[in-house]
CSV table of C-alpha atoms in Angstrom, one decimal:
chain,number,residue,atom,x,y,z
A,16,UNK,CA,0.0,0.0,0.0
A,17,UNK,CA,1.5,3.3,-1.0
A,18,UNK,CA,1.6,6.5,1.1
A,19,UNK,CA,-1.4,8.1,-0.7
A,20,UNK,CA,-3.6,5.0,-0.2
A,21,UNK,CA,-2.6,5.0,3.5
A,22,UNK,CA,-3.4,8.6,3.9
A,23,UNK,CA,-6.8,8.1,2.2
A,24,UNK,CA,-7.5,5.1,4.5
A,25,UNK,CA,-6.6,7.2,7.5
A,26,UNK,CA,-8.9,10.1,6.4
A,27,UNK,CA,-11.8,7.6,5.8
A,28,UNK,CA,-11.5,5.8,9.1
A,29,UNK,CA,-10.1,8.4,11.6
A,30,UNK,CA,-12.3,9.6,14.5
A,31,UNK,CA,-12.8,13.4,14.3
A,32,UNK,CA,-13.5,13.7,18.0
A,33,UNK,CA,-10.4,11.8,18.9
A,34,UNK,CA,-8.3,14.0,16.6
A,35,UNK,CA,-9.9,17.1,18.2
A,36,UNK,CA,-9.0,15.8,21.7
A,37,UNK,CA,-5.4,15.4,20.6
A,38,UNK,CA,-5.5,18.9,19.0
A,39,UNK,CA,-6.8,20.4,22.3
A,40,UNK,CA,-4.3,18.6,24.5
A,41,UNK,CA,-1.3,19.6,22.2
A,42,UNK,CA,-2.7,23.1,21.9
A,43,UNK,CA,-2.8,23.5,25.7
A,44,UNK,CA,0.8,22.3,26.1
A,45,UNK,CA,2.0,24.6,23.3
A,46,UNK,CA,0.1,27.5,24.8
A,47,UNK,CA,1.6,26.9,28.2
A,48,UNK,CA,5.1,26.9,26.8
A,49,UNK,CA,4.5,30.0,24.8
A,50,UNK,CA,2.9,31.8,27.7
A,51,UNK,CA,5.8,30.9,30.1
A,52,UNK,CA,8.2,32.9,28.0
A,53,UNK,CA,6.0,36.0,28.5
A,54,UNK,CA,6.6,35.9,32.3
A,55,UNK,CA,10.1,34.5,32.5
A,56,UNK,CA,12.5,35.8,29.8
A,57,UNK,CA,15.5,33.6,30.5
A,58,UNK,CA,17.1,31.6,27.7
A,59,UNK,CA,15.3,28.3,28.6
A,60,UNK,CA,11.7,29.7,28.4
A,61,UNK,CA,12.4,31.9,25.4
A,62,UNK,CA,14.0,29.0,23.5
A,63,UNK,CA,11.4,26.5,24.5
A,64,UNK,CA,8.5,28.9,23.4
A,65,UNK,CA,10.1,29.6,20.1
A,66,UNK,CA,10.9,26.1,19.2
A,67,UNK,CA,9.1,23.3,21.1
A,68,UNK,CA,6.1,25.4,22.0
A,69,UNK,CA,5.5,26.6,18.5
A,70,UNK,CA,6.2,23.2,17.1
A,71,UNK,CA,3.5,21.6,19.3
A,72,UNK,CA,1.1,24.4,18.6
A,73,UNK,CA,1.6,23.9,14.9
A,74,UNK,CA,1.0,20.2,15.2
A,75,UNK,CA,-2.2,21.0,17.1
A,76,UNK,CA,-3.5,23.2,14.3
A,77,UNK,CA,-2.5,20.7,11.7
A,78,UNK,CA,-4.7,18.1,13.4
A,79,UNK,CA,-7.6,20.6,13.3
A,80,UNK,CA,-7.0,21.0,9.6
A,81,UNK,CA,-7.1,17.2,9.2
A,82,UNK,CA,-10.5,17.3,10.7
A,83,UNK,CA,-11.6,19.9,8.3
A,84,UNK,CA,-10.2,17.8,5.4
A,85,UNK,CA,-12.1,14.7,6.6
A,86,UNK,CA,-15.3,16.8,6.6
A,87,UNK,CA,-14.6,18.1,3.2
A,88,UNK,CA,-14.1,14.6,1.8
A,89,UNK,CA,-17.4,13.5,3.2
A,90,UNK,CA,-19.3,16.5,2.2
A,91,UNK,CA,-21.7,16.3,-0.7
A,92,UNK,CA,-21.4,19.4,-2.8
A,93,UNK,CA,-24.7,20.5,-4.1
A,94,UNK,CA,-25.5,23.9,-5.5
A,95,UNK,CA,-28.0,25.6,-3.2
A,96,UNK,CA,-30.3,26.8,-6.2
A,97,UNK,CA,-30.9,24.2,-8.9
A,98,UNK,CA,-30.3,25.6,-12.4
A,99,UNK,CA,-33.4,26.8,-14.2
A,100,UNK,CA,-34.4,24.8,-17.2
A,101,UNK,CA,-34.2,27.1,-20.3
A,102,UNK,CA,-37.6,27.0,-22.2
A,103,UNK,CA,-37.1,26.0,-25.8
A,104,UNK,CA,-37.8,28.9,-28.2
A,105,UNK,CA,-40.1,28.1,-31.1
A,106,UNK,CA,-38.2,28.2,-34.4
A,107,UNK,CA,-39.4,30.1,-37.4
A,108,UNK,CA,-40.1,28.0,-40.4
A,109,UNK,CA,-37.5,28.6,-43.1
A,110,UNK,CA,-38.4,30.1,-46.4
A,111,UNK,CA,-37.7,27.8,-49.4
A,112,UNK,CA,-34.8,29.1,-51.5
A,113,UNK,CA,-35.7,30.5,-54.9
A,114,UNK,CA,-34.1,28.6,-57.7
A,115,UNK,CA,-32.7,30.4,-60.8
A,116,UNK,CA,-35.2,28.6,-63.0
A,117,UNK,CA,-38.1,30.5,-61.5
B,29,UNK,CA,9.3,41.1,36.4
B,30,UNK,CA,7.9,43.5,33.8
B,31,UNK,CA,5.1,42.3,31.5
B,32,UNK,CA,4.6,44.6,28.5
B,33,UNK,CA,1.1,45.6,27.2
B,34,UNK,CA,1.7,43.4,24.2
B,35,UNK,CA,2.4,40.4,26.5
B,36,UNK,CA,-0.9,41.1,28.2
B,37,UNK,CA,-2.7,40.9,24.9
B,38,UNK,CA,-1.0,37.5,24.2
B,39,UNK,CA,-1.9,36.3,27.6
B,40,UNK,CA,-5.5,37.2,27.1
B,41,UNK,CA,-5.5,35.4,23.8
B,42,UNK,CA,-3.9,32.4,25.5
B,43,UNK,CA,-6.5,32.3,28.3
B,44,UNK,CA,-9.4,32.5,25.8
B,45,UNK,CA,-7.9,29.8,23.7
B,46,UNK,CA,-7.3,27.6,26.7
B,47,UNK,CA,-10.9,28.0,27.9
B,48,UNK,CA,-12.2,27.0,24.4
B,49,UNK,CA,-10.0,23.9,24.4
B,50,UNK,CA,-10.9,22.9,27.9
B,51,UNK,CA,-14.6,23.4,27.2
B,52,UNK,CA,-14.2,21.0,24.3
B,53,UNK,CA,-12.3,18.4,26.4
B,54,UNK,CA,-14.9,18.5,29.2
B,55,UNK,CA,-18.2,19.0,27.3
B,56,UNK,CA,-17.4,17.5,23.9
B,57,UNK,CA,-19.8,19.6,21.8
B,58,UNK,CA,-20.6,18.4,18.3
B,59,UNK,CA,-18.1,19.4,15.6
B,60,UNK,CA,-20.7,21.0,13.3
B,61,UNK,CA,-20.1,24.2,11.4
B,62,UNK,CA,-20.5,26.4,14.5
B,63,UNK,CA,-18.4,24.1,16.7
B,64,UNK,CA,-15.6,24.1,14.1
B,65,UNK,CA,-15.7,27.8,13.8
B,66,UNK,CA,-15.2,28.2,17.6
B,67,UNK,CA,-12.5,25.5,17.6
B,68,UNK,CA,-10.8,27.3,14.6
B,69,UNK,CA,-10.6,30.3,17.0
B,70,UNK,CA,-9.3,28.2,19.9
B,71,UNK,CA,-6.8,26.0,18.1
B,72,UNK,CA,-5.9,28.3,15.2
B,73,UNK,CA,-6.3,32.0,15.3
B,74,UNK,CA,-5.7,32.8,19.0
B,75,UNK,CA,-2.6,30.5,19.4
B,76,UNK,CA,-1.1,31.9,16.2
B,77,UNK,CA,-1.5,35.4,17.8
B,78,UNK,CA,0.1,34.2,21.0
B,79,UNK,CA,3.0,32.7,18.9
B,80,UNK,CA,3.5,35.9,16.9
B,81,UNK,CA,3.5,38.2,19.9
B,82,UNK,CA,5.7,35.6,21.7
B,83,UNK,CA,8.2,35.9,18.9
B,84,UNK,CA,8.3,39.7,19.1
B,85,UNK,CA,8.6,39.7,22.9
B,86,UNK,CA,11.1,36.8,22.8
B,87,UNK,CA,13.4,38.4,20.3
B,88,UNK,CA,13.2,41.7,22.3
B,89,UNK,CA,14.1,39.8,25.5
B,90,UNK,CA,17.2,38.4,23.9
B,91,UNK,CA,18.6,42.0,23.8
B,92,UNK,CA,18.5,42.4,27.5
B,93,UNK,CA,21.2,41.6,30.1
B,94,UNK,CA,18.8,39.4,32.0
B,95,UNK,CA,18.7,37.0,29.0
B,96,UNK,CA,22.5,36.8,28.7
B,97,UNK,CA,22.8,36.6,32.4
B,98,UNK,CA,20.4,33.6,32.6
B,99,UNK,CA,23.4,31.3,31.8
B,100,UNK,CA,25.3,31.0,35.1
B,101,UNK,CA,28.6,31.3,33.2
B,102,UNK,CA,27.8,35.0,32.6
B,103,UNK,CA,27.2,35.8,36.2
B,104,UNK,CA,30.5,37.6,36.8
B,105,UNK,CA,30.3,39.4,33.4
B,106,UNK,CA,26.9,40.8,34.4
B,107,UNK,CA,27.9,41.6,37.9
B,108,UNK,CA,31.0,43.5,36.7
B,109,UNK,CA,29.0,45.4,34.0
B,110,UNK,CA,26.5,46.5,36.7
B,111,UNK,CA,29.1,47.4,39.3
B,112,UNK,CA,29.0,51.2,39.8
B,113,UNK,CA,32.6,51.0,41.2
B,114,UNK,CA,34.1,49.0,38.3
B,115,UNK,CA,36.2,50.8,35.7
B,116,UNK,CA,36.1,48.1,33.1
B,117,UNK,CA,34.9,49.0,29.6
B,118,UNK,CA,31.8,46.9,30.0
B,119,UNK,CA,30.9,48.7,33.3
B,120,UNK,CA,31.6,52.2,31.9
B,121,UNK,CA,29.5,51.6,28.9
B,122,UNK,CA,26.7,49.9,30.8
B,123,UNK,CA,26.3,53.1,32.9
B,124,UNK,CA,25.2,55.1,29.8
B,125,UNK,CA,21.6,55.3,28.6
B,126,UNK,CA,22.3,54.0,25.1
B,127,UNK,CA,23.7,50.8,26.5
B,128,UNK,CA,22.0,50.4,29.9
B,129,UNK,CA,20.5,47.0,30.4
B,130,UNK,CA,21.1,46.1,26.8
B,131,UNK,CA,24.9,46.6,27.0
B,132,UNK,CA,25.8,43.0,26.1
B,133,UNK,CA,23.7,43.2,22.9
B,134,UNK,CA,24.7,46.7,21.9
B,135,UNK,CA,28.4,45.9,22.1
B,136,UNK,CA,28.4,42.4,20.8
B,137,UNK,CA,25.8,42.6,18.0
B,138,UNK,CA,26.7,42.4,14.4
B,139,UNK,CA,26.2,45.8,12.7
B,140,UNK,CA,26.1,44.5,9.1
B,141,UNK,CA,23.1,44.4,6.7
B,142,UNK,CA,22.0,41.1,8.1
B,143,UNK,CA,23.3,41.9,11.5
B,144,UNK,CA,20.2,41.0,13.5
B,145,UNK,CA,19.9,37.5,11.9
B,146,UNK,CA,23.7,36.9,12.1
B,147,UNK,CA,23.7,37.9,15.8
B,148,UNK,CA,20.9,35.5,16.5
B,149,UNK,CA,22.7,32.7,14.6
B,150,UNK,CA,25.8,33.5,16.7
B,151,UNK,CA,23.6,33.3,19.8
B,152,UNK,CA,22.4,29.8,18.8
B,153,UNK,CA,26.1,28.8,18.7
B,154,UNK,CA,26.4,30.1,22.3
B,155,UNK,CA,23.4,28.0,23.3
B,156,UNK,CA,25.0,24.9,21.7
B,157,UNK,CA,28.3,25.5,23.4
B,158,UNK,CA,26.6,26.1,26.7
B,159,UNK,CA,24.5,22.9,26.5
B,160,UNK,CA,27.3,20.8,25.2
B,161,UNK,CA,30.0,21.9,27.5
B,162,UNK,CA,29.8,24.9,29.8
B,163,UNK,CA,26.5,24.1,31.5
B,164,UNK,CA,28.3,21.4,33.5
B,165,UNK,CA,31.1,23.7,34.7
B,166,UNK,CA,30.9,25.8,37.8
B,167,UNK,CA,32.0,29.4,37.5
B,168,UNK,CA,35.6,28.8,38.5
B,169,UNK,CA,36.1,26.1,36.0
B,170,UNK,CA,34.3,27.9,33.2
B,171,UNK,CA,35.9,31.3,33.5
B,172,UNK,CA,39.4,30.5,32.2
B,173,UNK,CA,37.8,28.5,29.3
B,174,UNK,CA,35.3,31.1,28.0
B,175,UNK,CA,36.6,32.9,25.0
B,176,UNK,CA,34.9,35.3,22.6
B,177,UNK,CA,34.1,33.4,19.5
B,178,UNK,CA,35.7,36.0,17.2
B,179,UNK,CA,37.9,38.9,18.0
B,180,UNK,CA,36.0,42.0,19.0
B,181,UNK,CA,35.6,44.3,16.0
B,182,UNK,CA,36.7,47.9,16.3
B,183,UNK,CA,33.8,48.6,13.9
B,184,UNK,CA,31.5,48.0,16.9
B,185,UNK,CA,33.2,50.7,18.9
B,186,UNK,CA,33.1,53.0,15.8
B,187,UNK,CA,29.3,52.9,15.7
B,188,UNK,CA,29.6,55.6,18.4
B,189,UNK,CA,33.3,56.7,18.4
B,190,UNK,CA,33.4,57.6,14.8
B,191,UNK,CA,37.2,58.3,14.8
B,192,UNK,CA,36.6,61.7,13.1
B,193,UNK,CA,36.0,64.0,16.1
B,194,UNK,CA,38.4,66.7,17.1
B,195,UNK,CA,38.7,65.6,20.7
B,196,UNK,CA,39.2,62.0,19.7
B,197,UNK,CA,41.8,62.8,17.2
B,198,UNK,CA,43.5,65.1,19.7
B,199,UNK,CA,44.7,62.1,21.6
B,200,UNK,CA,48.2,61.3,20.3
B,201,UNK,CA,47.7,57.5,20.4
B,202,UNK,CA,44.5,57.7,18.4
B,203,UNK,CA,46.1,60.0,15.8
B,204,UNK,CA,49.2,57.8,15.4
B,205,UNK,CA,47.2,54.6,15.1
B,206,UNK,CA,44.3,56.0,13.1
B,207,UNK,CA,44.5,53.6,10.1
B,208,UNK,CA,45.3,50.6,12.3
B,209,UNK,CA,42.3,51.3,14.4
B,210,UNK,CA,40.0,51.8,11.4
B,211,UNK,CA,41.1,48.6,9.7
B,212,UNK,CA,41.1,46.6,13.0
B,213,UNK,CA,44.9,46.0,13.0
B,214,UNK,CA,45.0,47.3,16.6
B,215,UNK,CA,42.2,46.4,18.9
B,216,UNK,CA,40.6,49.2,20.9
B,217,UNK,CA,40.0,46.7,23.7
B,218,UNK,CA,43.6,45.5,24.0
B,219,UNK,CA,45.9,45.6,27.0
B,220,UNK,CA,48.0,48.5,25.6
B,221,UNK,CA,44.9,50.7,24.8
B,222,UNK,CA,41.7,50.7,26.7
B,223,UNK,CA,42.1,47.3,28.3
B,224,UNK,CA,39.9,44.3,28.1
B,225,UNK,CA,36.1,44.8,28.3
B,226,UNK,CA,35.9,42.1,31.0
B,227,UNK,CA,39.3,42.3,32.6
B,228,UNK,CA,38.5,39.9,35.4
B,229,UNK,CA,38.0,37.1,33.0
B,230,UNK,CA,41.5,37.0,31.3
B,231,UNK,CA,43.8,39.1,33.4
B,232,UNK,CA,47.0,37.6,32.1
B,233,UNK,CA,46.0,36.9,28.5
B,234,UNK,CA,46.8,38.9,25.4
B,235,UNK,CA,43.7,39.3,23.2
B,236,UNK,CA,44.7,39.2,19.5
B,237,UNK,CA,43.2,41.8,17.2
B,238,UNK,CA,40.9,41.0,14.3
B,239,UNK,CA,43.7,41.6,11.8
B,240,UNK,CA,46.2,39.4,13.7
B,241,UNK,CA,43.7,36.5,13.6
B,242,UNK,CA,43.1,37.0,9.9
B,243,UNK,CA,46.9,37.1,9.3
B,244,UNK,CA,47.4,33.9,11.3
B,245,UNK,CA,44.7,32.1,9.3
B,246,UNK,CA,46.2,33.2,6.0
B,247,UNK,CA,49.8,32.5,6.9
B,248,UNK,CA,49.7,29.6,9.4
B,249,UNK,CA,52.9,29.2,11.4
B,250,UNK,CA,54.6,25.8,10.9
B,251,UNK,CA,54.5,23.6,13.9
B,252,UNK,CA,57.6,23.6,16.1
B,253,UNK,CA,58.7,27.1,15.2
């Protein structure tokens, strides 16, 4: 099974609510690390916020985007207003061509 | 501890985002269009704002003495720079408004076109060296081993001391060494001139000038000579 098939299988079978739970947990950890650097501006908090904190936060947002992608794959796209059927215009009868013999 | 207004905005965003995420974890509302819109705010928009403000505040923090001094190996450097009785170059400069509590950054930053980025890259090198070696030394062990990564450039001094002023040129040594000082052949912060910026750290050591190091790299001395 190639990578694309694996990804499609994951998108078809993954639980949205479980992904959202992971997104929230990771988001909270990322936020905690990023907020820590706002109070304590030593090298450890600042480095942690700008590397690990933002990395975890990005992963959290990526999981949310996966949920959106799952929804988009399952959505049925229908135009909200059905197209109107165009009435057929009556055609004028064509005049017969005059021949040179007339 | 000073928290800037921008940091308060970031903290507010962080609290709101955390409340949204905790609400989801506890109540598990359905992920319909409205639910996803709220979660987009909680997981996406607000944390991105926190990250952006965190970057601004974090980079600003790296310019302060408190950041440099947060590594224990810099304790004596910071203490000397803030000592009102000290006559070291670092202390004299730290007492002026332009340097103040940013004296480490103002003196050691790269003033080139990409100076800010290069300074930050250099700082990452310091972090690597600290984590890989100096973090495990106490101050007495570390002090003789700490060296500036590259010779201190006279160009950094010349950001303020332009070498063109009447009073400055009135000093005989300045006048005689003008070209050497401008090219970096003689270091302003050498023992024969203004002394080392942090004299307690290398009292018996001669600091080579920028030009001397370049010359040594271009014409290496054969071993045993």
